[in-house]
mmCIF file of C-alpha atoms in Angstrom:
data_model
loop_
_atom_site.group_PDB
_atom_site.id
_atom_site.type_symbol
_atom_site.label_atom_id
_atom_site.label_comp_id
_atom_site.label_asym_id
_atom_site.label_seq_id
_atom_site.Cartn_x
_atom_site.Cartn_y
_atom_site.Cartn_z
ATOM 1 C CA MET G 1 -0.072 0.243 0.101
ATOM 2 C CA LYS G 2 2.419 2.802 1.195
ATOM 3 C CA LYS G 3 4.438 1.868 -3.075
ATOM 4 C CA ILE G 4 0.795 2.987 -3.728
ATOM 5 C CA ALA G 5 0.381 6.574 -1.272
ATOM 6 C CA LEU G 6 3.968 7.473 -2.587
ATOM 7 C CA ALA G 7 3.235 6.649 -6.865
ATOM 8 C CA VAL G 8 -0.053 8.539 -5.672
ATOM 9 C CA LEU G 9 1.681 11.426 -4.219
ATOM 10 C CA LEU G 10 4.137 11.409 -7.508
ATOM 11 C CA SER G 11 1.691 11.867 -9.187
ATOM 12 C CA LEU G 12 -0.176 14.899 -7.656
ATOM 13 C CA ILE G 13 2.111 17.289 -6.756
ATOM 14 C CA ILE G 14 3.621 17.078 -9.925
ATOM 15 C CA PRO G 15 -0.531 18.933 -11.326
ATOM 16 C CA ALA G 16 0.150 19.904 -7.891
ATOM 17 C CA ALA G 17 2.284 23.056 -8.632
ATOM 18 C CA LEU G 18 -0.261 23.772 -10.666
ATOM 19 C CA PHE G 19 -2.075 24.742 -7.382
ATOM 20 C CA ALA G 20 0.617 26.000 -5.364
ATOM 21 C CA ALA G 21 -0.595 29.829 -4.526
ATOM 22 C CA ASP G 22 -3.414 28.253 -2.395
ATOM 23 C CA LYS G 23 -1.429 25.287 -1.752
ATOM 24 C CA SER G 24 -4.691 23.189 -1.476
ATOM 25 C CA ILE G 25 -5.206 19.531 -3.696
ATOM 26 C CA THR G 26 -9.209 18.681 -3.447
ATOM 27 C CA VAL G 27 -8.998 15.189 -5.101
ATOM 28 C CA GLY G 28 -11.907 12.560 -5.031
ATOM 29 C CA VAL G 29 -11.484 9.461 -4.847
ATOM 30 C CA THR G 30 -15.043 6.492 -4.187
ATOM 31 C CA PRO G 31 -14.287 4.154 -0.789
ATOM 32 C CA PHE G 32 -11.580 1.401 -0.579
ATOM 33 C CA PRO G 33 -8.711 1.586 -0.821
ATOM 34 C CA HIS G 34 -8.532 3.998 -2.723
ATOM 35 C CA LYS G 35 -9.944 7.001 0.380
ATOM 36 C CA ASP G 36 -7.331 4.775 2.340
ATOM 37 C CA ILE G 37 -4.480 5.482 0.169
ATOM 38 C CA MET G 38 -4.770 8.851 -0.212
ATOM 39 C CA VAL G 39 -5.021 9.230 3.263
ATOM 40 C CA ILE G 40 -1.584 8.139 3.725
ATOM 41 C CA VAL G 41 -1.253 10.870 1.167
ATOM 42 C CA LYS G 42 -3.041 13.918 2.716
ATOM 43 C CA ASP G 43 -0.001 13.195 5.396
ATOM 44 C CA LEU G 44 3.105 13.236 3.035
ATOM 45 C CA LEU G 45 1.217 16.216 0.730
ATOM 46 C CA LYS G 46 1.163 17.509 4.297
ATOM 47 C CA LYS G 47 5.319 17.880 5.165
ATOM 48 C CA GLN G 48 5.437 18.814 1.400
ATOM 49 C CA GLY G 49 3.872 21.786 2.635
ATOM 50 C CA TYR G 50 0.292 20.663 0.684
ATOM 51 C CA GLU G 51 -2.964 21.314 2.107
ATOM 52 C CA LEU G 52 -5.320 17.548 0.958
ATOM 53 C CA ASN G 53 -8.626 17.747 0.573
ATOM 54 C CA ILE G 54 -10.805 14.279 0.338
ATOM 55 C CA LYS G 55 -13.782 14.003 -1.586
ATOM 56 C CA GLU G 56 -15.668 10.477 -1.133
ATOM 57 C CA PHE G 57 -17.797 9.404 -3.283
ATOM 58 C CA THR G 58 -19.666 6.070 -3.367
ATOM 59 C CA ASP G 59 -20.335 6.062 -7.094
ATOM 60 C CA TYR G 60 -17.721 5.776 -10.492
ATOM 61 C CA VAL G 61 -20.167 8.823 -12.043
ATOM 62 C CA THR G 62 -20.149 11.301 -10.149
ATOM 63 C CA PRO G 63 -16.180 12.106 -9.873
ATOM 64 C CA ASN G 64 -15.334 12.988 -13.335
ATOM 65 C CA THR G 65 -18.455 14.573 -12.999
ATOM 66 C CA ALA G 66 -17.117 17.410 -10.208
ATOM 67 C CA LEU G 67 -13.995 17.436 -12.207
ATOM 68 C CA ALA G 68 -14.974 18.171 -15.479
ATOM 69 C CA GLU G 69 -17.263 20.729 -13.126
ATOM 70 C CA GLY G 70 -14.298 22.047 -11.186
ATOM 71 C CA SER G 71 -15.111 21.113 -8.194
ATOM 72 C CA LEU G 72 -12.539 19.568 -8.056
ATOM 73 C CA ASP G 73 -8.842 19.337 -9.084
ATOM 74 C CA ALA G 74 -8.393 15.362 -9.189
ATOM 75 C CA ASN G 75 -9.846 12.182 -8.821
ATOM 76 C CA PHE G 76 -8.695 8.037 -7.670
ATOM 77 C CA PHE G 77 -10.372 5.910 -8.677
ATOM 78 C CA GLN G 78 -11.062 4.795 -12.372
ATOM 79 C CA HIS G 79 -8.530 3.398 -14.568
ATOM 80 C CA VAL G 80 -7.643 4.932 -17.905
ATOM 81 C CA PRO G 81 -10.207 2.912 -20.631
ATOM 82 C CA TYR G 82 -12.547 4.017 -18.049
ATOM 83 C CA LEU G 83 -11.555 7.037 -18.283
ATOM 84 C CA GLU G 84 -11.481 7.791 -21.913
ATOM 85 C CA ASN G 85 -15.118 5.040 -22.588
ATOM 86 C CA THR G 86 -16.449 8.085 -20.470
ATOM 87 C CA ASN G 87 -14.396 11.062 -22.104
ATOM 88 C CA LYS G 88 -16.848 9.521 -25.034
ATOM 89 C CA GLU G 89 -20.035 8.850 -23.697
ATOM 90 C CA LYS G 90 -19.506 12.182 -21.875
ATOM 91 C CA LYS G 91 -18.043 14.394 -24.293
ATOM 92 C CA LEU G 92 -15.538 15.565 -21.905
ATOM 93 C CA ASP G 93 -11.742 16.059 -21.904
ATOM 94 C CA LEU G 94 -10.101 14.845 -18.625
ATOM 95 C CA VAL G 95 -7.181 12.604 -18.188
ATOM 96 C CA TRP G 96 -5.063 11.095 -16.779
ATOM 97 C CA VAL G 97 -1.458 12.185 -15.202
ATOM 98 C CA ALA G 98 -0.327 8.964 -14.518
ATOM 99 C CA LYS G 99 -1.408 5.342 -14.202
ATOM 100 C CA VAL G 100 -1.389 4.013 -10.426
ATOM 101 C CA HIS G 101 -2.558 0.444 -9.848
ATOM 102 C CA ILE G 102 -6.069 -1.418 -11.536
ATOM 103 C CA GLU G 103 -8.417 -2.881 -9.064
ATOM 104 C CA PRO G 104 -7.214 -6.187 -8.555
ATOM 105 C CA LEU G 105 -11.044 -8.466 -10.038
ATOM 106 C CA GLY G 106 -11.889 -11.466 -8.608
ATOM 107 C CA LEU G 107 -15.328 -13.667 -7.228
ATOM 108 C CA TYR G 108 -16.286 -13.254 -4.249
ATOM 109 C CA SER G 109 -18.903 -15.244 -2.155
ATOM 110 C CA ASN G 110 -19.971 -16.082 1.902
ATOM 111 C CA LYS G 111 -22.052 -18.100 0.864
ATOM 112 C CA ILE G 112 -19.621 -20.499 -2.164
ATOM 113 C CA LYS G 113 -15.753 -21.620 -1.515
ATOM 114 C CA LYS G 114 -15.479 -23.036 -4.918
ATOM 115 C CA LEU G 115 -16.686 -21.811 -8.621
ATOM 116 C CA SER G 116 -18.280 -25.922 -8.766
ATOM 117 C CA GLU G 117 -20.627 -25.283 -5.863
ATOM 118 C CA LEU G 118 -22.062 -22.844 -7.346
ATOM 119 C CA LYS G 119 -25.600 -23.856 -8.463
ATOM 120 C CA LYS G 120 -27.955 -22.852 -10.849
ATOM 121 C CA GLY G 121 -30.048 -19.597 -11.538
ATOM 122 C CA ALA G 122 -27.708 -18.484 -9.045
ATOM 123 C CA GLN G 123 -27.011 -15.032 -8.715
ATOM 124 C CA ILE G 124 -24.050 -12.741 -9.691
ATOM 125 C CA ALA G 125 -23.877 -8.485 -9.754
ATOM 126 C CA ILE G 126 -20.864 -6.867 -11.749
ATOM 127 C CA PRO G 127 -20.141 -3.198 -12.174
ATOM 128 C CA ASN G 128 -22.995 -2.481 -14.390
ATOM 129 C CA ASP G 129 -19.859 -0.192 -16.410
ATOM 130 C CA ALA G 130 -18.709 -0.889 -19.672
ATOM 131 C CA THR G 131 -15.303 -1.962 -19.010
ATOM 132 C CA ASN G 132 -15.410 -3.198 -15.687
ATOM 133 C CA CYS G 133 -18.587 -4.860 -16.973
ATOM 134 C CA ALA G 134 -16.502 -6.292 -19.857
ATOM 135 C CA ARG G 135 -13.965 -7.435 -16.974
ATOM 136 C CA ALA G 136 -16.338 -9.566 -14.659
ATOM 137 C CA LEU G 137 -17.900 -10.886 -17.656
ATOM 138 C CA ARG G 138 -14.562 -12.054 -19.493
ATOM 139 C CA LEU G 139 -13.894 -12.859 -16.060
ATOM 140 C CA LEU G 140 -17.098 -15.010 -15.883
ATOM 141 C CA GLU G 141 -16.411 -16.548 -19.440
ATOM 142 C CA LYS G 142 -12.285 -17.053 -18.223
ATOM 143 C CA ASN G 143 -13.325 -19.468 -14.691
ATOM 144 C CA GLY G 144 -15.946 -21.364 -17.374
ATOM 145 C CA LEU G 145 -19.423 -19.946 -16.134
ATOM 146 C CA ILE G 146 -20.085 -17.682 -18.939
ATOM 147 C CA LYS G 147 -19.498 -17.157 -22.533
ATOM 148 C CA VAL G 148 -20.039 -14.403 -24.732
ATOM 149 C CA LYS G 149 -19.057 -12.237 -27.826
ATOM 150 C CA ALA G 150 -16.029 -11.395 -29.231
ATOM 151 C CA GLY G 151 -15.431 -7.924 -28.234
ATOM 152 C CA GLU G 152 -13.955 -5.023 -26.379
ATOM 153 C CA LEU G 153 -16.801 -3.657 -24.080
ATOM 154 C CA VAL G 154 -18.847 -6.377 -24.375
ATOM 155 C CA THR G 155 -22.153 -6.531 -22.128
ATOM 156 C CA ALA G 156 -24.781 -9.061 -20.794
ATOM 157 C CA LYS G 157 -26.392 -8.896 -24.143
ATOM 158 C CA ASP G 158 -23.110 -10.829 -25.975
ATOM 159 C CA ILE G 159 -23.449 -13.654 -23.773
ATOM 160 C CA THR G 160 -23.252 -16.566 -26.671
ATOM 161 C CA ASP G 161 -23.813 -19.816 -24.052
ATOM 162 C CA ASN G 162 -24.836 -19.041 -20.079
ATOM 163 C CA PRO G 163 -24.759 -23.312 -19.607
ATOM 164 C CA LYS G 164 -26.248 -22.412 -15.441
ATOM 165 C CA LYS G 165 -29.186 -19.867 -16.502
ATOM 166 C CA ILE G 166 -26.657 -17.848 -14.496
ATOM 167 C CA LYS G 167 -29.139 -14.426 -13.436
ATOM 168 C CA ILE G 168 -26.212 -11.156 -13.791
ATOM 169 C CA ARG G 169 -27.020 -8.599 -11.839
ATOM 170 C CA GLU G 170 -25.779 -4.890 -13.358
ATOM 171 C CA ILE G 171 -24.517 -2.779 -10.751
ATOM 172 C CA GLU G 172 -22.436 0.117 -9.635
ATOM 173 C CA ALA G 173 -18.982 -0.432 -9.479
ATOM 174 C CA ALA G 174 -18.559 1.046 -6.674
ATOM 175 C CA GLN G 175 -21.091 -0.938 -4.012
ATOM 176 C CA LEU G 176 -18.749 -4.390 -5.612
ATOM 177 C CA PRO G 177 -16.056 -6.141 -2.986
#
């Protein structure tokens, strides 16, 4: 976590020079791990003479909207494909300062321990945004649960085979573990 925090710190110091007059930076984040990383960065930036204001969001849309409208100086929650897709869909012109990390994607359950225990008709929640939805569907495909059409930004409508009749539920990515 400290290596990630250091990378984030370095990526913030560059644009921080743009705000040197007030030495205050407002960054939008989503919950874990982004907020936790920013708390570490806040202490590191304080030692550099900067004040970091952390604004937490529980969805993936509002941080980019707030950044585009100017109420944030930066945000920290998304990978480059998500940002590029958002720019295209929302006609924004946001840019990334530094690639930091991509959140791991996995299959999590409190009820089953092995995929072989997954029952017919089980419900699986996946992110509802285009890039992370595609990542989740590819993960399900890689684990033999479904088959999906070829293409980069596939959706649940692109499932070509679903032998276990899995019910796909799309929800805000920030609400998933």
